[in-house]
């Protein structure tokens, strides 16, 4: 609460002088002046002639001012405050005049205000310009005030003129937060792009069907690029509770050579994944045990994360990421993306050779999906970030020009930044939507149906399924509903999914015009996906009788 404050009746322009009042004002009294004549006379050079101002006229200036005006005595009490000051703080005049000025100052700002007031009273400083501090208002809220002051030692008072800058301070804080969110979104976008590039390179090797040794080495290399503070190890579980290292980063190769076999057991990430089949983490190797745990501790490693490699429902191995630093909280999910690609490569290597022709089409479809992700990044998050930057610049100009629409611009910028962050997080889960990966097939179908222009009847009676089965079933429904929306001219559609004799049966039926072509690129891609799981696709689409897209996917075990 500005403590030094006052009515600056000093005119800085050359040739202007003022005859100041020669008396201090008792608390609660009006403005009193003394000069050679009654009233105060302000002389502005020789031309124009002097304009006498009466006491009442000066009081009107004081009372009508929109800025805050106060007069503070050297005793630390207000001698006079104008109505603008009363309205801003929300205290009655009697209370303002009866309490020391420091009692209104925010506790965090009290030391600096007290020191400055002492300098003004002690004569060390006579003028203060642009000082800001908080005051506690009558309703308990805090407001920021900015002051210019002038000390009148001969009268024992300080004049102060101030303004409420709470809105500007809040706008500055929101602007800084908006900038921070934009920068965070940019960083996340860069990280996502780097990670997607690494996954794309590995996926390309998977699609090419390269030798297992080449793929394993590439995975370890790409994981090391995505997590620069860590080394990667790829291991295959063997009979007898052992594991074999099949690929490892150079930083660990001297102590954990490729081909070496290690016993499982004790407290270490590889054993934890082996026993649970789920991702695992160790934050500190101080209490690690087993041969692997002791070896990791001796290398000076701090934390480690492991992701299981599951091939067609069986636990094949583990992708381990040990580090000399604490790994981020999302490391398990990000590492799982690479582990899933390894599992896919192993499954492909074990698949029958008659799937070779369909793999080529899967590669083409994968490339198209990558281009779609690229378009989504460009048209979605990137555009929102651009919009955010533009809006922030407008907000910055509005703050500088003291316009009234700053909060709206900041709100718009924050909203765009938050939406961009949400879109980036969705993309970070990979091509599959978050609803599917988190909630299973029913949740994924519900999400698809919610975006359809026609009503969709849903009868999905299955629980969680193997990831590959869920993803394939989801794409069957997605492609079929896309055709309903684009081509069928249907009034209604139905989606069913149930398990019959160890097979997941997925049906999508509409009442549209029919005539769908089974050899279309979309349906052909579905057939390839199903073939990779020994599944089958059936399309029935007689003219004017609607369309049925039916998929049968054998379940492992």
Coordinates of C-alpha atoms in Angstrom, one line a residue:
X1 CA 0.0 0.0 0.0
X2 CA 1.8 3.0 -1.0
X3 CA 3.1 4.6 1.8
X4 CA 4.7 7.5 0.4
X5 CA 2.3 8.9 -1.6
X6 CA 0.9 12.1 -2.3
X7 CA -0.4 14.9 -4.3
X8 CA 2.4 15.8 -6.7
X9 CA 1.7 19.5 -7.2
X10 CA 5.1 20.1 -8.8
X11 CA 5.4 21.1 -12.4
X12 CA 8.5 19.8 -14.1
X13 CA 8.3 22.0 -17.2
X14 CA 10.7 24.8 -17.6
X15 CA 9.4 28.2 -16.6
X16 CA 6.7 26.8 -14.3
X17 CA 6.8 27.4 -10.6
X18 CA 4.4 26.9 -7.8
X19 CA 3.9 28.6 -4.5
X20 CA 3.6 25.7 -2.1
X21 CA 1.5 25.6 0.9
X22 CA 3.5 26.6 4.0
X23 CA 1.6 24.5 6.6
X24 CA 1.0 20.8 7.1
X25 CA -2.5 19.6 7.4
X26 CA -3.9 18.2 10.6
X27 CA -5.4 14.8 10.2
X28 CA -8.8 14.9 8.7
X29 CA -8.6 18.6 7.8
X30 CA -9.2 20.0 4.3
X31 CA -6.5 21.6 2.1
X32 CA -5.2 24.8 3.7
X33 CA -2.9 27.2 2.0
X34 CA -1.0 30.3 2.8
X35 CA 0.6 32.7 0.3
X36 CA 0.9 36.4 -0.1
X37 CA -2.8 36.4 -1.0
X38 CA -5.6 34.1 0.0
X39 CA -5.6 31.0 -2.1
X40 CA -2.7 29.6 -4.1
X41 CA -1.4 31.2 -7.2
X42 CA 0.4 29.2 -9.9
X43 CA 2.4 31.5 -12.2
X44 CA 3.2 30.2 -15.6
X45 CA 5.9 32.7 -16.9
X46 CA 4.8 36.1 -17.9
X47 CA 2.3 34.9 -20.6
X48 CA -0.4 33.9 -20.0
X49 CA -1.1 35.9 -16.9
X50 CA -1.3 34.2 -13.5
X51 CA -4.4 32.1 -12.9
X52 CA -5.5 32.2 -9.2
X53 CA -6.9 28.9 -7.9
X54 CA -9.1 29.0 -4.9
X55 CA -9.0 26.4 -2.1
X56 CA -12.2 24.8 -3.3
X57 CA -10.9 24.5 -6.8
X58 CA -7.8 22.7 -5.7
X59 CA -9.9 20.4 -3.5
X60 CA -12.1 19.6 -6.6
X61 CA -8.9 18.6 -8.5
X62 CA -7.9 16.4 -5.6
X63 CA -11.3 14.8 -5.2
X64 CA -12.1 14.3 -8.9
X65 CA -8.7 12.7 -9.8
X66 CA -9.0 9.2 -11.1
X67 CA -5.4 8.5 -9.9
X68 CA -4.8 7.8 -6.3
X69 CA -3.7 10.9 -4.3
X70 CA -2.6 10.9 -0.7
X71 CA -0.7 13.0 1.8
X72 CA 1.3 11.2 4.4
X73 CA 2.9 12.8 7.5
X74 CA 6.3 12.0 8.8
X75 CA 4.5 10.4 11.8
X76 CA 3.4 7.6 9.5
X77 CA -0.3 8.5 9.3
X78 CA -2.4 9.7 6.4
X79 CA -3.2 13.4 6.5
X80 CA -5.4 13.3 3.4
X81 CA -6.6 10.7 0.9
X82 CA -8.8 11.3 -2.2
X83 CA -11.9 9.3 -3.0
X84 CA -10.1 7.2 -5.6
X85 CA -7.9 5.9 -2.9
X86 CA -10.8 5.2 -0.6
X87 CA -12.6 3.3 -3.4
X88 CA -9.5 1.2 -4.3
X89 CA -8.8 0.0 -0.8
X90 CA -12.4 -0.2 0.4
X91 CA -11.8 1.2 3.9
X92 CA -13.9 4.1 5.4
X93 CA -12.0 7.4 5.5
X94 CA -12.0 7.4 9.3
X95 CA -10.1 4.0 9.4
X96 CA -7.6 5.1 6.8
X97 CA -6.8 8.2 8.8
X98 CA -6.7 6.5 12.2
X99 CA -4.3 3.7 11.4
X100 CA -0.5 3.8 10.5
X101 CA 0.0 3.5 6.8
X102 CA 2.3 0.5 7.2
X103 CA -0.7 -1.5 8.6
X104 CA -2.2 -1.5 5.1
X105 CA 0.9 -2.8 3.4
X106 CA 1.1 -6.5 2.3
X107 CA 3.3 -8.4 4.8
X108 CA 5.7 -9.6 2.1
X109 CA 6.3 -6.0 0.9
X110 CA 6.4 -4.5 4.4
X111 CA 10.2 -4.5 4.9
X112 CA 11.0 -2.8 1.6
X113 CA 8.2 -0.2 2.1
X114 CA 9.3 0.5 5.7
X115 CA 12.9 1.1 4.6
X116 CA 11.8 3.4 1.7
X117 CA 9.6 5.4 4.0
X118 CA 12.5 5.8 6.4
X119 CA 14.7 7.1 3.6
X120 CA 12.0 9.6 2.6
X121 CA 11.4 10.9 6.1
X122 CA 15.2 10.9 6.9
X123 CA 16.0 13.1 3.9
X124 CA 18.1 10.5 2.1
X125 CA 15.6 10.6 -0.8
X126 CA 13.1 13.3 -1.8
X127 CA 11.6 11.7 -4.9
X128 CA 10.6 8.2 -5.8
X129 CA 9.2 7.2 -9.2
X130 CA 7.5 4.0 -10.3
X131 CA 7.8 2.1 -7.0
X132 CA 5.2 -0.8 -6.7
X133 CA 4.0 -2.8 -3.8
X134 CA 0.8 -4.6 -2.6
X135 CA -1.8 -3.4 -0.2
X136 CA -4.4 -5.4 1.7
X137 CA -7.9 -4.1 0.9
X138 CA -10.9 -4.0 3.1
X139 CA -12.3 -7.2 1.6
X140 CA -9.1 -9.1 2.3
X141 CA -7.8 -9.0 -1.3
X142 CA -4.4 -7.8 -2.3
X143 CA -3.9 -5.1 -5.0
X144 CA -0.8 -3.8 -6.6
X145 CA -0.2 0.0 -6.5
X146 CA 2.4 2.1 -8.3
X147 CA 3.5 5.4 -6.9
X148 CA 5.4 8.6 -7.6
X149 CA 6.2 10.6 -4.5
X150 CA 7.7 13.9 -3.4
X151 CA 8.9 14.8 0.1
X152 CA 8.2 18.2 1.6
X153 CA 10.6 18.3 4.6
X154 CA 9.7 21.8 5.7
X155 CA 6.0 20.7 6.1
X156 CA 6.8 17.2 7.4
X157 CA 4.7 15.5 4.7
X158 CA 5.0 13.3 1.6
X159 CA 2.9 13.8 -1.5
X160 CA 2.1 10.7 -3.5
X161 CA 0.2 10.0 -6.8
X162 CA -0.4 6.4 -7.6
X163 CA -2.5 4.0 -9.7
X164 CA -3.9 0.5 -9.4
X165 CA -1.7 -1.8 -11.5
X166 CA -3.2 -5.1 -10.4
X167 CA -4.7 -5.8 -13.8
X168 CA -1.4 -5.1 -15.5
X169 CA 0.6 -7.3 -13.1
X170 CA -1.9 -10.1 -13.6
X171 CA -1.8 -9.7 -17.4
X172 CA 2.0 -9.8 -17.3
X173 CA 1.9 -13.0 -15.2
X174 CA -0.6 -14.7 -17.5
X175 CA 1.4 -13.6 -20.5
X176 CA 4.5 -15.2 -19.0
X177 CA 2.6 -18.4 -18.3
X178 CA 1.2 -18.5 -21.8
X179 CA 4.8 -18.0 -23.2
X180 CA 5.9 -20.9 -20.9
X181 CA 3.2 -23.2 -22.2
X182 CA 4.0 -22.3 -25.8
X183 CA 7.7 -23.1 -25.2
X184 CA 6.7 -26.4 -23.4
X185 CA 4.5 -27.3 -26.3
X186 CA 7.3 -26.6 -28.7
X187 CA 9.7 -28.8 -26.7
X188 CA 7.1 -31.6 -26.6
X189 CA 6.5 -31.3 -30.3
X190 CA 10.3 -31.5 -31.0
X191 CA 10.6 -34.5 -28.7
X192 CA 7.6 -36.2 -30.3
X193 CA 9.0 -35.6 -33.7
X194 CA 12.3 -37.1 -32.7
X195 CA 10.7 -40.1 -31.1
X196 CA 8.3 -40.7 -34.1
X197 CA 11.3 -40.5 -36.4
X198 CA 13.1 -43.1 -34.4
X199 CA 10.0 -45.3 -34.4
X200 CA 9.6 -44.8 -38.1
X201 CA 13.1 -46.0 -38.8
X202 CA 12.6 -49.1 -36.7
X203 CA 9.2 -49.7 -38.3
X204 CA 10.8 -49.5 -41.7
X205 CA 13.3 -52.2 -40.8
X206 CA 10.4 -54.3 -39.4
X207 CA 8.5 -53.9 -42.7
X208 CA 11.6 -54.8 -44.7
X209 CA 12.0 -58.0 -42.7
X210 CA 15.6 -57.5 -42.0
X211 CA 17.6 -60.0 -40.0
X212 CA 16.9 -60.2 -36.3
X213 CA 20.4 -59.1 -35.3
X214 CA 20.2 -56.0 -37.5
X215 CA 16.9 -55.0 -36.1
X216 CA 17.9 -55.6 -32.5
X217 CA 21.0 -53.4 -32.9
X218 CA 18.9 -50.7 -34.6
X219 CA 16.4 -50.7 -31.7
X220 CA 19.2 -50.3 -29.1
X221 CA 20.7 -47.4 -31.2
X222 CA 17.4 -45.6 -31.6
X223 CA 16.4 -45.9 -28.0
X224 CA 19.8 -44.4 -27.1
X225 CA 19.0 -41.4 -29.3
X226 CA 15.6 -40.9 -27.7
X227 CA 17.0 -41.2 -24.2
X228 CA 20.5 -39.6 -24.5
X229 CA 21.3 -40.1 -20.8
X230 CA 20.7 -43.9 -20.8
X231 CA 22.0 -47.1 -22.5
X232 CA 19.7 -49.8 -23.9
X233 CA 19.8 -53.5 -23.5
X234 CA 17.7 -56.1 -25.4
X235 CA 17.4 -59.5 -23.9
X236 CA 15.6 -62.8 -24.7
X237 CA 14.3 -65.0 -21.9
X238 CA 15.5 -68.5 -22.0
X239 CA 14.4 -71.8 -20.3
X240 CA 15.7 -72.3 -16.8
X241 CA 15.1 -68.7 -15.5
X242 CA 17.9 -67.2 -17.6
X243 CA 18.2 -64.6 -20.3
X244 CA 20.5 -63.9 -23.2
X245 CA 21.7 -60.4 -24.2
X246 CA 20.9 -60.0 -28.0
X247 CA 21.8 -56.3 -28.4
X248 CA 23.4 -53.7 -26.1
X249 CA 24.6 -50.1 -26.3
X250 CA 28.3 -49.4 -26.6
X251 CA 28.4 -47.8 -23.2
X252 CA 27.6 -51.2 -21.5
X253 CA 29.2 -53.6 -24.0
X254 CA 32.4 -54.1 -22.0
X255 CA 30.6 -55.6 -19.1
X256 CA 27.5 -57.1 -20.7
X257 CA 28.5 -58.6 -24.0
X258 CA 26.1 -59.7 -26.7
X259 CA 25.4 -63.5 -26.4
X260 CA 26.2 -63.6 -22.7
X261 CA 23.8 -65.5 -20.5
X262 CA 22.6 -64.2 -17.2
X263 CA 20.6 -65.9 -14.4
X264 CA 17.4 -64.3 -13.3
X265 CA 16.5 -63.7 -9.6
X266 CA 16.8 -61.1 -6.9
X267 CA 15.7 -57.5 -7.2
X268 CA 16.4 -56.1 -10.7
X269 CA 14.3 -54.9 -13.6
X270 CA 14.8 -57.9 -15.9
X271 CA 13.6 -60.3 -13.1
X272 CA 10.7 -58.1 -12.2
X273 CA 9.5 -58.0 -15.8
X274 CA 10.0 -61.8 -16.1
X275 CA 7.9 -62.5 -13.0
X276 CA 5.0 -60.0 -13.8
X277 CA 4.9 -59.7 -17.6
X278 CA 4.6 -55.9 -17.1
X279 CA 6.8 -52.9 -17.3
X280 CA 9.0 -52.4 -14.2
X281 CA 11.2 -49.6 -12.7
X282 CA 13.9 -49.4 -10.1
X283 CA 14.7 -45.9 -8.9
X284 CA 17.8 -46.7 -6.9
X285 CA 20.1 -49.7 -7.2
X286 CA 21.4 -49.4 -3.7
X287 CA 19.2 -52.2 -2.5
X288 CA 19.3 -54.2 -5.8
X289 CA 20.1 -57.9 -5.6
X290 CA 20.8 -60.9 -7.8
X291 CA 23.7 -61.1 -10.2
X292 CA 22.2 -58.6 -12.5
X293 CA 21.3 -56.1 -9.8
X294 CA 24.8 -56.2 -8.3
X295 CA 26.4 -55.8 -11.7
X296 CA 24.2 -52.8 -12.4
X297 CA 25.1 -51.2 -9.1
X298 CA 28.8 -51.7 -9.6
X299 CA 28.5 -49.8 -12.9
X300 CA 27.2 -46.7 -11.0
X301 CA 23.7 -46.9 -12.5
X302 CA 21.0 -45.0 -10.6
X303 CA 17.6 -46.0 -12.2
X304 CA 16.3 -48.5 -14.7
X305 CA 13.1 -49.2 -16.6
X306 CA 12.2 -52.4 -18.4
X307 CA 9.4 -53.0 -21.0
X308 CA 8.3 -56.5 -21.8
X309 CA 8.4 -57.9 -25.3
X310 CA 5.3 -60.0 -25.8
X311 CA 5.0 -62.0 -29.0
X312 CA 1.6 -63.5 -29.8
X313 CA 0.6 -63.6 -26.1
X314 CA 3.9 -65.1 -24.8
X315 CA 6.6 -63.2 -22.9
X316 CA 9.6 -63.3 -25.3
X317 CA 12.1 -60.9 -23.7
X318 CA 12.7 -57.5 -22.2
X319 CA 14.0 -54.1 -23.4
X320 CA 15.9 -52.5 -20.5
X321 CA 16.9 -48.9 -20.2
X322 CA 19.5 -48.4 -17.4
X323 CA 20.6 -44.8 -16.6
X324 CA 23.0 -42.8 -14.4
X325 CA 20.1 -40.3 -13.9
X326 CA 16.5 -40.6 -12.7
X327 CA 14.4 -41.5 -15.8
X328 CA 11.2 -39.4 -16.6
X329 CA 7.8 -40.7 -15.4
X330 CA 6.6 -41.5 -19.0
X331 CA 9.6 -43.7 -19.8
X332 CA 7.7 -46.9 -19.5
X333 CA 5.1 -45.9 -22.1
X334 CA 7.7 -44.5 -24.5
X335 CA 9.9 -47.6 -24.2
X336 CA 6.9 -49.8 -24.7
X337 CA 6.5 -48.4 -28.2
X338 CA 9.9 -49.8 -29.2
X339 CA 9.3 -53.0 -27.4
X340 CA 6.1 -53.5 -29.4
X341 CA 8.0 -52.9 -32.6
X342 CA 10.5 -55.6 -31.6
X343 CA 7.6 -58.0 -30.8
X344 CA 6.1 -57.2 -34.2
X345 CA 9.4 -58.0 -35.9
X346 CA 9.8 -61.3 -34.1
X347 CA 6.2 -62.2 -34.9
X348 CA 6.8 -61.4 -38.5
X349 CA 9.9 -63.5 -38.5
X350 CA 7.9 -66.5 -37.2
X351 CA 5.0 -66.0 -39.5
X352 CA 4.4 -68.0 -42.6
X353 CA 6.0 -67.0 -45.9
X354 CA 2.7 -66.8 -47.7
X355 CA 2.1 -63.4 -46.0
X356 CA 4.9 -61.8 -48.0
X357 CA 2.6 -60.2 -50.6
X358 CA 0.3 -58.7 -47.9
X359 CA 3.3 -57.2 -46.1
X360 CA 4.1 -55.0 -49.0
X361 CA 0.6 -53.6 -48.8
X362 CA 0.9 -53.2 -45.1
X363 CA 4.1 -51.1 -45.6
X364 CA 2.2 -48.9 -48.0
X365 CA -0.6 -48.5 -45.6
X366 CA 1.8 -47.7 -42.8
X367 CA 3.5 -45.1 -44.9
X368 CA 0.1 -43.5 -45.6
X369 CA -0.7 -43.6 -41.9
X370 CA 2.6 -41.9 -41.1
X371 CA 1.8 -39.2 -43.6
X372 CA -1.6 -38.8 -41.9
X373 CA 0.2 -38.3 -38.6
X374 CA 2.4 -35.7 -40.2
X375 CA -0.7 -33.9 -41.6
X376 CA -2.3 -34.1 -38.2
X377 CA 0.7 -32.5 -36.6
X378 CA 0.8 -29.8 -39.3
X379 CA -2.9 -29.1 -39.3
X380 CA -3.6 -29.6 -35.7
X381 CA -1.0 -28.9 -33.0
X382 CA 1.3 -26.8 -35.2
X383 CA -1.5 -24.6 -36.3
X384 CA -2.8 -24.1 -32.8
X385 CA 0.8 -23.1 -31.7
X386 CA 1.0 -20.6 -34.5
X387 CA -2.4 -19.2 -33.5
X388 CA -1.2 -19.1 -29.9
X389 CA 1.9 -17.1 -30.9
X390 CA -0.2 -14.6 -33.0
X391 CA -2.7 -14.2 -30.1
X392 CA 0.1 -13.7 -27.6
X393 CA 1.6 -10.9 -29.8
X394 CA -1.8 -9.2 -30.0
X395 CA -2.1 -9.6 -26.2
X396 CA 1.4 -8.0 -25.8
X397 CA 0.4 -5.1 -28.0
X398 CA -2.9 -4.7 -26.0
X399 CA -1.0 -4.6 -22.7
X400 CA 1.4 -2.0 -24.1
X401 CA -1.6 0.1 -25.4
X402 CA -3.6 -0.6 -22.2
X403 CA -6.5 -2.0 -24.1
X404 CA -9.4 -3.8 -22.5
X405 CA -9.3 -7.1 -24.4
X406 CA -6.1 -8.4 -22.8
X407 CA -7.8 -11.1 -20.7
X408 CA -9.8 -12.4 -23.7
X409 CA -6.7 -12.7 -25.8
X410 CA -4.7 -14.4 -23.0
X411 CA -7.6 -16.8 -22.5
X412 CA -7.7 -17.6 -26.2
X413 CA -3.9 -18.2 -26.2
X414 CA -4.0 -20.4 -23.2
X415 CA -6.9 -22.4 -24.6
X416 CA -5.0 -23.0 -27.9
X417 CA -1.8 -23.9 -26.1
X418 CA -3.7 -26.4 -23.9
X419 CA -5.4 -28.0 -26.9
X420 CA -2.1 -28.3 -28.7
X421 CA -0.6 -30.0 -25.7
X422 CA -3.6 -32.4 -25.5
X423 CA -3.2 -33.2 -29.2
X424 CA 0.5 -33.8 -28.8
X425 CA -0.1 -36.2 -25.9
X426 CA -2.7 -38.1 -28.0
X427 CA -0.2 -38.4 -30.8
X428 CA 2.5 -39.5 -28.4
X429 CA 0.6 -42.7 -27.8
X430 CA 1.2 -43.6 -31.4
X431 CA -1.2 -44.2 -34.2
X432 CA -3.7 -46.0 -32.0
X433 CA -6.1 -43.6 -30.2
X434 CA -5.9 -43.2 -26.4
X435 CA -9.5 -44.4 -25.9
X436 CA -8.5 -47.8 -27.4
X437 CA -5.2 -48.3 -25.6
X438 CA -6.7 -47.2 -22.3
X439 CA -10.2 -48.7 -22.4
X440 CA -10.2 -51.5 -24.9
X441 CA -12.3 -52.2 -28.0
X442 CA -15.6 -51.0 -26.5
X443 CA -14.1 -47.6 -25.6
X444 CA -12.5 -47.3 -29.0
X445 CA -15.8 -48.1 -30.8
X446 CA -17.7 -45.6 -28.6
X447 CA -15.2 -42.9 -29.6
X448 CA -15.7 -43.7 -33.3
X449 CA -19.5 -43.8 -33.0
X450 CA -19.5 -40.4 -31.2
X451 CA -18.1 -38.8 -34.4
X452 CA -20.5 -40.4 -36.8
X453 CA -23.2 -38.4 -38.6
X454 CA -25.7 -41.2 -38.3
X455 CA -26.9 -43.2 -35.2
X456 CA -24.8 -46.2 -34.4
X457 CA -26.1 -49.2 -32.3
X458 CA -23.3 -50.8 -30.4
X459 CA -23.2 -54.3 -29.0
X460 CA -19.6 -55.0 -27.9
X461 CA -19.5 -57.8 -25.3
X462 CA -15.7 -58.5 -25.0
X463 CA -13.2 -57.5 -22.3
X464 CA -9.6 -56.6 -22.9
X465 CA -7.9 -58.6 -25.7
X466 CA -4.3 -58.9 -26.9
X467 CA -3.1 -55.6 -28.2
X468 CA -2.7 -56.8 -31.8
X469 CA -6.3 -58.2 -31.8
X470 CA -7.8 -55.1 -30.3
X471 CA -6.0 -52.9 -32.8
X472 CA -7.0 -55.0 -35.8
X473 CA -10.7 -55.1 -34.7
X474 CA -10.6 -51.4 -34.1
X475 CA -9.3 -50.7 -37.6
X476 CA -12.0 -53.0 -39.1
X477 CA -14.7 -50.9 -37.3
X478 CA -13.0 -47.6 -38.2
X479 CA -12.7 -48.4 -41.9
X480 CA -16.3 -49.7 -42.1
X481 CA -17.8 -46.7 -40.4
X482 CA -15.7 -44.4 -42.6
X483 CA -17.3 -46.0 -45.6
X484 CA -20.7 -45.6 -44.0
X485 CA -20.2 -41.9 -43.5
X486 CA -18.7 -41.3 -46.9
X487 CA -20.4 -43.6 -49.3
X488 CA -23.3 -45.6 -47.9
X489 CA -26.0 -42.8 -47.6
X490 CA -27.2 -44.8 -44.6
X491 CA -29.7 -43.8 -42.0
X492 CA -28.4 -46.1 -39.3
X493 CA -25.6 -48.6 -38.6
X494 CA -24.8 -51.3 -36.2
X495 CA -21.5 -52.6 -34.7
X496 CA -21.3 -55.9 -32.8
X497 CA -18.3 -57.7 -31.4
X498 CA -18.4 -61.0 -29.5
X499 CA -16.2 -64.1 -28.9
X500 CA -17.5 -67.3 -30.6
X501 CA -15.6 -70.6 -30.3
X502 CA -12.3 -68.9 -29.6
X503 CA -12.7 -66.3 -32.4
X504 CA -13.5 -62.7 -32.2
X505 CA -16.3 -61.9 -34.5
X506 CA -16.7 -58.2 -35.5
X507 CA -19.7 -57.1 -37.7
X508 CA -20.5 -53.7 -39.0
X509 CA -23.8 -53.4 -40.9
X510 CA -25.6 -50.4 -42.4
X511 CA -28.9 -49.8 -44.2
X512 CA -27.4 -47.8 -47.0
X513 CA -27.2 -48.2 -50.8
X514 CA -24.7 -51.1 -50.8
X515 CA -22.3 -51.6 -53.7
X516 CA -19.1 -51.5 -51.7
X517 CA -16.1 -53.0 -53.5
X518 CA -14.1 -55.6 -51.5
X519 CA -11.0 -54.8 -53.6
X520 CA -10.9 -51.2 -52.5
X521 CA -7.7 -50.0 -50.9
X522 CA -9.3 -49.6 -47.5
X523 CA -10.9 -53.0 -47.3
X524 CA -7.9 -54.7 -49.0
X525 CA -5.7 -53.2 -46.2
X526 CA -8.1 -54.7 -43.6
X527 CA -7.8 -58.1 -45.2
X528 CA -4.0 -57.8 -45.0
X529 CA -4.2 -56.9 -41.3
X530 CA -6.4 -59.8 -40.6
X531 CA -4.2 -62.2 -42.5
X532 CA -1.3 -61.3 -40.3
X533 CA -3.4 -62.7 -37.4
X534 CA -4.8 -65.6 -39.4
X535 CA -8.0 -63.8 -39.6
X536 CA -10.5 -63.4 -42.4
X537 CA -12.6 -60.6 -43.9
X538 CA -16.0 -60.9 -45.5
X539 CA -17.9 -58.2 -47.3
X540 CA -21.5 -58.4 -48.4
X541 CA -22.8 -55.4 -50.2
X542 CA -25.7 -56.0 -52.6
X543 CA -27.1 -53.0 -54.4
X544 CA -29.8 -51.2 -52.4
X545 CA -29.5 -53.6 -49.6
X546 CA -26.9 -52.2 -47.3
X547 CA -23.4 -53.5 -46.5
X548 CA -22.0 -56.0 -44.0
X549 CA -18.3 -56.0 -43.2
X550 CA -17.5 -59.1 -41.1
X551 CA -14.1 -60.0 -39.6
X552 CA -13.1 -63.2 -37.8
X553 CA -9.9 -63.1 -35.7
X554 CA -8.7 -66.2 -34.0
X555 CA -7.7 -65.6 -30.3
X556 CA -4.3 -67.0 -29.1
X557 CA -4.6 -69.9 -26.7

